[in-house]
Amino acid sequence: MGPDPAVAAVRLAVRSALGPLPPGSLVLAACSGGADSLALAGALAFEAPRSGRPAGAVTIDHGLQDGSDVRADTVVRTLAGLGLDPVGSIAVSVGTHGGVENAARNARYDALDGAAGRLKASAVLLGHTRDDQAETVLLGLARGSGARSLSGMPSSFTRPAGDDGASVSYLRPLLDIDRVTMRRACLAMGLEPWDDPHNDDPSYARVRVRHEALPALEKALGPGIAEALARTARMLRDDADVLDDLAERAYAELADLEGTGADTGTDTGSDTGSDVFVGIRLDGLGDLPRAVRTRVLRMAAVRAGSPPGTLAAVHVDAVDRLVTAWHGQRHVDLPGGLRAFRRYGRLLFGPA
């Protein structure tokens, strides 16, 4: 008799994720102790030895709740009991910049980067599910974001692991599995998940989407909303990948300046010569399809130093009007103390 269908589904997803990784390389699971990541860890503990790979796990203590260190120790013991090795917890300090959720996410990934780099892990597995993907898409929709944001979370991505130029691969093998299946898998494996009280705190937008928005959509439109949103995200990601590739090519053809203010004939008021300007030739820029052109403009602004997290569609649209609807307007102010303006047949991005 085979395993419970929920367990089989999670194991199959993990097995598929392990397949392309280097033989014999260490794989880590990031585990909070919740049902999703705990089922992931259990499946990894089963599949990794069968694929000839060592497997470990890391839990992050964010210190945001009383007794979080005790909870982290409990998770470590559970992970060790699964046969994962090495296992450990990492305590992080969560700031306030960008909100608690964003600060906690940044601290968590920094800690995982460090652990993967020290242990020379080939990949870190994350327990995000189809429901998480659906919530991400709705949050992006509420922000009025474009295809890249609505494409949700990628199934894989990389982050720098340290100063040596190495990178960490992150994999999300569970994006096609729902949260109910993950909890059922935990029960079938004899694992007792921890329910984070933050997951029921309506002060967080994601919690409101989970407990209010998605159920309302299911009631109004029928079942299968989460699955449909996740499927939409996959299709939009394919589209966004193609558009980004076209924009990279267009940027390479049209960008003819990346340097200091002295190169533009502009007085920046700086004696350091460190102010970066990016210039895009206007000739040809206006002929690009808008979906490609706005991506080129965003690339130029980011490369000039505008923070991508605060560079919004409204900023890019205003810059686009300097290309397509210019009537002598002087400039557009951008996040990060930058400014976009026309000069000498170029659209320039540089310090205000």
XYZ file of C-alpha atoms in Angstrom:
352
model
C 0.000 0.000 0.000
C 1.456 3.370 -1.019
C 1.615 6.590 0.969
C -1.337 8.877 1.560
C -2.178 10.766 -1.677
C -1.284 14.087 -0.022
C 2.114 12.758 1.022
C 2.669 11.298 -2.441
C 1.870 14.660 -4.064
C 4.345 16.561 -1.896
C 7.067 13.937 -2.358
C 6.611 13.973 -6.118
C 6.940 17.759 -6.206
C 10.123 17.632 -4.133
C 11.537 14.763 -6.228
C 11.008 16.816 -9.393
C 12.778 19.804 -7.833
C 15.768 17.713 -6.772
C 16.270 16.108 -10.188
C 18.199 18.936 -11.910
C 20.441 19.674 -8.902
C 24.093 18.513 -8.867
C 24.429 14.913 -7.627
C 25.648 14.691 -4.058
C 24.998 18.381 -3.327
C 23.452 19.556 -0.080
C 19.849 20.770 -0.203
C 18.221 22.819 2.567
C 14.579 23.320 3.482
C 13.489 26.612 5.014
C 11.009 25.596 7.713
C 8.947 27.819 9.986
C 7.183 24.893 11.624
C 3.931 25.677 9.830
C 2.088 22.986 7.886
C 3.413 23.963 4.456
C 7.102 24.086 5.264
C 6.903 21.170 7.703
C 5.388 18.902 5.053
C 8.080 20.139 2.668
C 10.794 19.200 5.173
C 9.237 15.763 5.702
C 9.149 15.122 1.959
C 12.739 16.312 1.547
C 13.897 14.011 4.344
C 12.316 11.104 2.452
C 13.363 11.995 -1.111
C 16.883 13.402 -0.679
C 18.602 10.172 0.456
C 16.916 8.295 -2.385
C 18.356 10.783 -4.873
C 21.854 10.523 -3.390
C 21.820 13.996 -1.866
C 22.305 15.102 1.747
C 19.544 17.323 3.108
C 19.282 19.752 5.996
C 16.946 22.468 7.187
C 16.988 25.927 8.723
C 14.374 27.747 10.766
C 14.466 31.503 11.289
C 13.649 33.054 14.662
C 12.331 36.533 13.857
C 11.942 37.414 17.527
C 8.549 39.007 16.875
C 6.656 36.973 19.472
C 7.251 35.980 23.067
C 8.791 32.529 23.228
C 9.917 32.558 19.597
C 13.295 31.116 20.614
C 11.571 28.180 22.336
C 9.428 27.627 19.266
C 12.538 27.647 17.042
C 14.206 25.028 19.265
C 11.118 22.824 18.984
C 11.183 23.102 15.199
C 14.888 22.186 15.148
C 14.219 19.049 17.209
C 11.402 18.065 14.869
C 13.621 18.561 11.820
C 16.408 16.512 13.377
C 13.872 13.795 14.176
C 13.090 13.574 10.474
C 16.717 12.665 9.810
C 17.707 15.995 8.295
C 21.304 17.030 8.934
C 22.511 19.712 9.384
C 19.637 21.535 11.074
C 19.630 24.734 13.078
C 17.888 27.982 13.899
C 19.082 31.501 13.156
C 17.926 34.471 15.203
C 17.502 37.678 13.198
C 16.781 41.284 14.052
C 13.747 42.639 12.199
C 13.717 46.346 11.465
C 10.814 48.552 10.461
C 11.837 49.879 7.040
C 9.085 49.185 4.523
C 6.815 47.677 7.168
C 7.206 44.661 9.433
C 6.307 42.112 6.731
C 8.869 43.460 4.301
C 11.554 43.852 6.974
C 10.980 40.297 8.246
C 11.189 38.939 4.697
C 14.461 40.745 4.050
C 15.962 39.545 7.339
C 14.828 35.985 6.632
C 16.344 35.849 3.164
C 19.593 37.411 4.360
C 19.857 34.691 7.008
C 19.046 31.926 4.510
C 21.606 33.340 2.060
C 24.241 33.209 4.766
C 23.379 29.688 5.879
C 23.357 28.343 2.314
C 26.669 30.054 1.594
C 28.374 28.686 4.714
C 27.093 25.162 4.110
C 27.685 25.334 0.341
C 24.127 24.212 -0.329
C 23.087 23.870 -3.967
C 19.536 25.013 -3.249
C 17.095 26.130 -0.575
C 13.524 24.824 -0.852
C 10.668 27.138 0.132
C 7.179 26.005 1.143
C 5.007 28.473 -0.792
C 1.823 26.861 -2.089
C -0.779 27.534 -4.759
C -2.802 29.491 -2.190
C 0.197 31.718 -1.461
C 0.525 32.308 -5.193
C -3.135 33.306 -5.515
C -2.797 35.745 -2.612
C 0.299 37.267 -4.197
C -1.528 37.807 -7.495
C -4.460 39.537 -5.758
C -2.098 41.781 -3.792
C -0.369 42.740 -7.035
C -3.739 43.431 -8.659
C -4.714 45.721 -5.789
C -1.527 47.737 -6.332
C -2.382 48.200 -10.009
C 0.857 46.487 -10.984
C 1.870 45.205 -14.402
C 2.349 41.711 -15.778
C 5.569 41.077 -13.840
C 3.896 41.674 -10.490
C 0.726 39.802 -11.469
C 2.853 36.829 -12.521
C 3.321 36.110 -8.830
C 6.199 34.199 -7.328
C 8.640 32.397 -9.639
C 9.218 28.691 -9.134
C 12.964 29.395 -8.894
C 15.266 32.365 -8.434
C 18.800 33.132 -7.276
C 20.284 35.518 -4.751
C 23.924 36.401 -3.950
C 25.381 34.262 -1.180
C 28.402 36.378 -0.292
C 31.278 38.539 -1.430
C 32.865 35.680 -3.375
C 30.357 36.061 -6.192
C 28.562 32.804 -5.393
C 24.785 32.667 -5.549
C 22.049 30.698 -3.814
C 19.324 28.948 -5.781
C 15.846 29.053 -4.257
C 13.162 26.611 -5.398
C 9.414 26.613 -4.765
C 8.331 23.054 -5.609
C 4.834 23.341 -4.068
C 3.263 26.091 -6.178
C 0.859 23.589 -7.765
C -0.305 22.139 -4.423
C -2.948 23.732 -2.198
C -2.684 24.471 1.493
C -5.273 21.850 2.486
C -3.156 19.114 0.901
C -0.092 20.290 2.825
C -1.892 20.079 6.159
C -3.243 16.649 5.282
C 0.288 15.530 4.384
C 1.540 16.651 7.803
C -1.141 14.645 9.558
C -0.384 11.579 7.439
C 3.337 11.871 8.276
C 2.616 12.260 11.982
C 3.884 15.840 12.050
C 2.223 18.457 14.228
C 2.377 21.878 12.537
C 2.521 25.181 14.389
C -0.097 27.793 13.547
C 1.517 31.225 13.580
C -0.929 33.726 15.156
C 0.316 36.332 12.676
C -1.465 34.294 9.986
C -4.786 35.342 11.558
C -3.916 38.980 12.258
C -6.119 41.184 10.015
C -3.669 44.070 10.266
C -1.676 42.286 7.541
C -2.967 42.735 3.991
C -2.142 39.145 3.060
C -4.217 37.842 5.962
C -7.209 39.928 4.839
C -6.828 38.538 1.327
C -6.648 34.987 2.718
C -9.604 35.159 5.085
C -11.834 37.766 3.441
C -11.079 38.481 -0.232
C -10.535 34.938 -1.531
C -13.550 33.457 0.306
C -15.709 36.318 -1.030
C -14.545 35.595 -4.573
C -15.225 31.887 -4.110
C -18.729 32.695 -2.874
C -19.471 35.087 -5.738
C -17.790 33.263 -8.615
C -17.640 29.656 -7.523
C -14.827 27.331 -6.433
C -11.410 27.162 -8.057
C -10.459 30.838 -7.770
C -7.040 30.139 -6.213
C -6.206 27.604 -8.910
C -7.312 30.027 -11.647
C -5.223 32.865 -10.216
C -2.155 30.628 -9.995
C -2.696 29.489 -13.589
C -3.015 33.122 -14.687
C 0.239 33.895 -12.895
C 2.061 31.177 -14.863
C 0.789 32.524 -18.179
C 1.614 36.119 -17.308
C 5.100 35.089 -16.237
C 5.707 33.603 -19.677
C 4.520 36.841 -21.276
C 6.570 39.008 -18.921
C 9.719 36.969 -19.606
C 9.388 37.582 -23.346
C 8.704 41.305 -22.917
C 11.630 41.692 -20.528
C 13.919 39.988 -23.025
C 12.758 42.340 -25.798
C 13.287 45.312 -23.501
C 16.819 44.199 -22.619
C 17.676 44.046 -26.321
C 16.115 47.446 -26.986
C 17.981 48.962 -24.042
C 21.267 47.579 -25.354
C 20.596 49.180 -28.737
C 19.371 52.582 -27.515
C 21.395 53.257 -24.352
C 24.460 55.244 -25.394
C 25.451 56.812 -22.105
C 26.191 55.501 -18.634
C 28.546 57.847 -16.836
C 28.938 60.975 -14.753
C 27.311 64.332 -15.153
C 30.352 65.645 -16.997
C 29.556 63.327 -19.903
C 26.149 64.973 -20.431
C 27.251 68.559 -20.531
C 25.235 69.029 -17.358
C 26.436 70.724 -14.197
C 25.444 68.428 -11.345
C 26.844 70.661 -8.667
C 29.090 67.849 -7.507
C 32.869 67.888 -7.341
C 33.120 64.137 -6.875
C 32.249 63.106 -10.423
C 30.300 60.178 -8.927
C 26.815 61.215 -10.046
C 25.594 58.611 -12.526
C 23.625 59.546 -15.627
C 21.981 57.098 -18.007
C 21.060 58.253 -21.476
C 18.661 56.662 -23.970
C 18.563 57.850 -27.578
C 15.142 59.322 -28.351
C 15.494 58.305 -31.974
C 13.781 54.928 -32.071
C 12.544 54.978 -28.470
C 9.115 56.308 -29.363
C 8.675 53.648 -32.053
C 8.875 50.781 -29.567
C 5.628 49.131 -28.438
C 4.550 50.716 -25.181
C 4.959 47.461 -23.211
C 8.618 47.317 -24.302
C 9.295 51.067 -24.107
C 8.108 51.431 -20.515
C 10.310 48.513 -19.506
C 13.295 50.233 -21.132
C 12.509 53.427 -19.228
C 12.245 51.528 -15.965
C 15.596 49.803 -16.614
C 17.251 53.156 -17.265
C 15.833 54.696 -14.084
C 16.920 51.732 -11.950
C 20.424 51.683 -13.451
C 20.711 55.393 -12.718
C 19.956 54.659 -9.066
C 16.196 54.866 -8.572
C 15.120 52.217 -5.994
C 13.098 49.557 -7.841
C 10.877 48.970 -4.818
C 9.568 52.548 -4.876
C 9.708 53.217 -8.616
C 6.012 52.870 -9.453
C 3.989 52.730 -12.656
C 2.926 56.350 -12.152
C 6.583 57.436 -12.340
C 7.268 55.405 -15.471
C 4.107 56.732 -17.126
C 5.209 60.305 -16.450
C 8.621 59.603 -18.003
C 6.930 57.971 -20.976
C 5.107 61.230 -21.656
C 8.510 62.889 -22.096
C 8.906 60.562 -25.081
C 5.419 60.341 -26.563
C 3.691 63.561 -25.451
C 6.471 66.082 -24.977
C 5.311 69.705 -25.067
C 8.328 71.340 -23.509
C 7.887 69.983 -19.975
C 11.198 70.236 -18.175
C 11.602 67.018 -16.211
C 10.045 64.239 -14.127
C 11.177 63.684 -10.536
C 11.821 60.051 -9.602
C 12.356 58.174 -6.319
C 15.907 58.237 -5.010
C 16.499 61.909 -5.755
C 16.648 61.334 -9.503
C 15.214 63.221 -12.423
C 14.419 62.325 -16.033
C 14.695 65.006 -18.727
C 15.374 65.491 -22.441
C 18.642 66.896 -23.744
C 20.733 66.589 -26.935
C 18.468 63.975 -28.508
C 18.543 61.791 -25.432
C 16.324 61.021 -22.489
C 18.612 61.413 -19.487
C 18.249 59.941 -16.010
C 20.370 61.410 -13.250
C 20.544 63.283 -9.951
C 17.955 66.001 -9.443
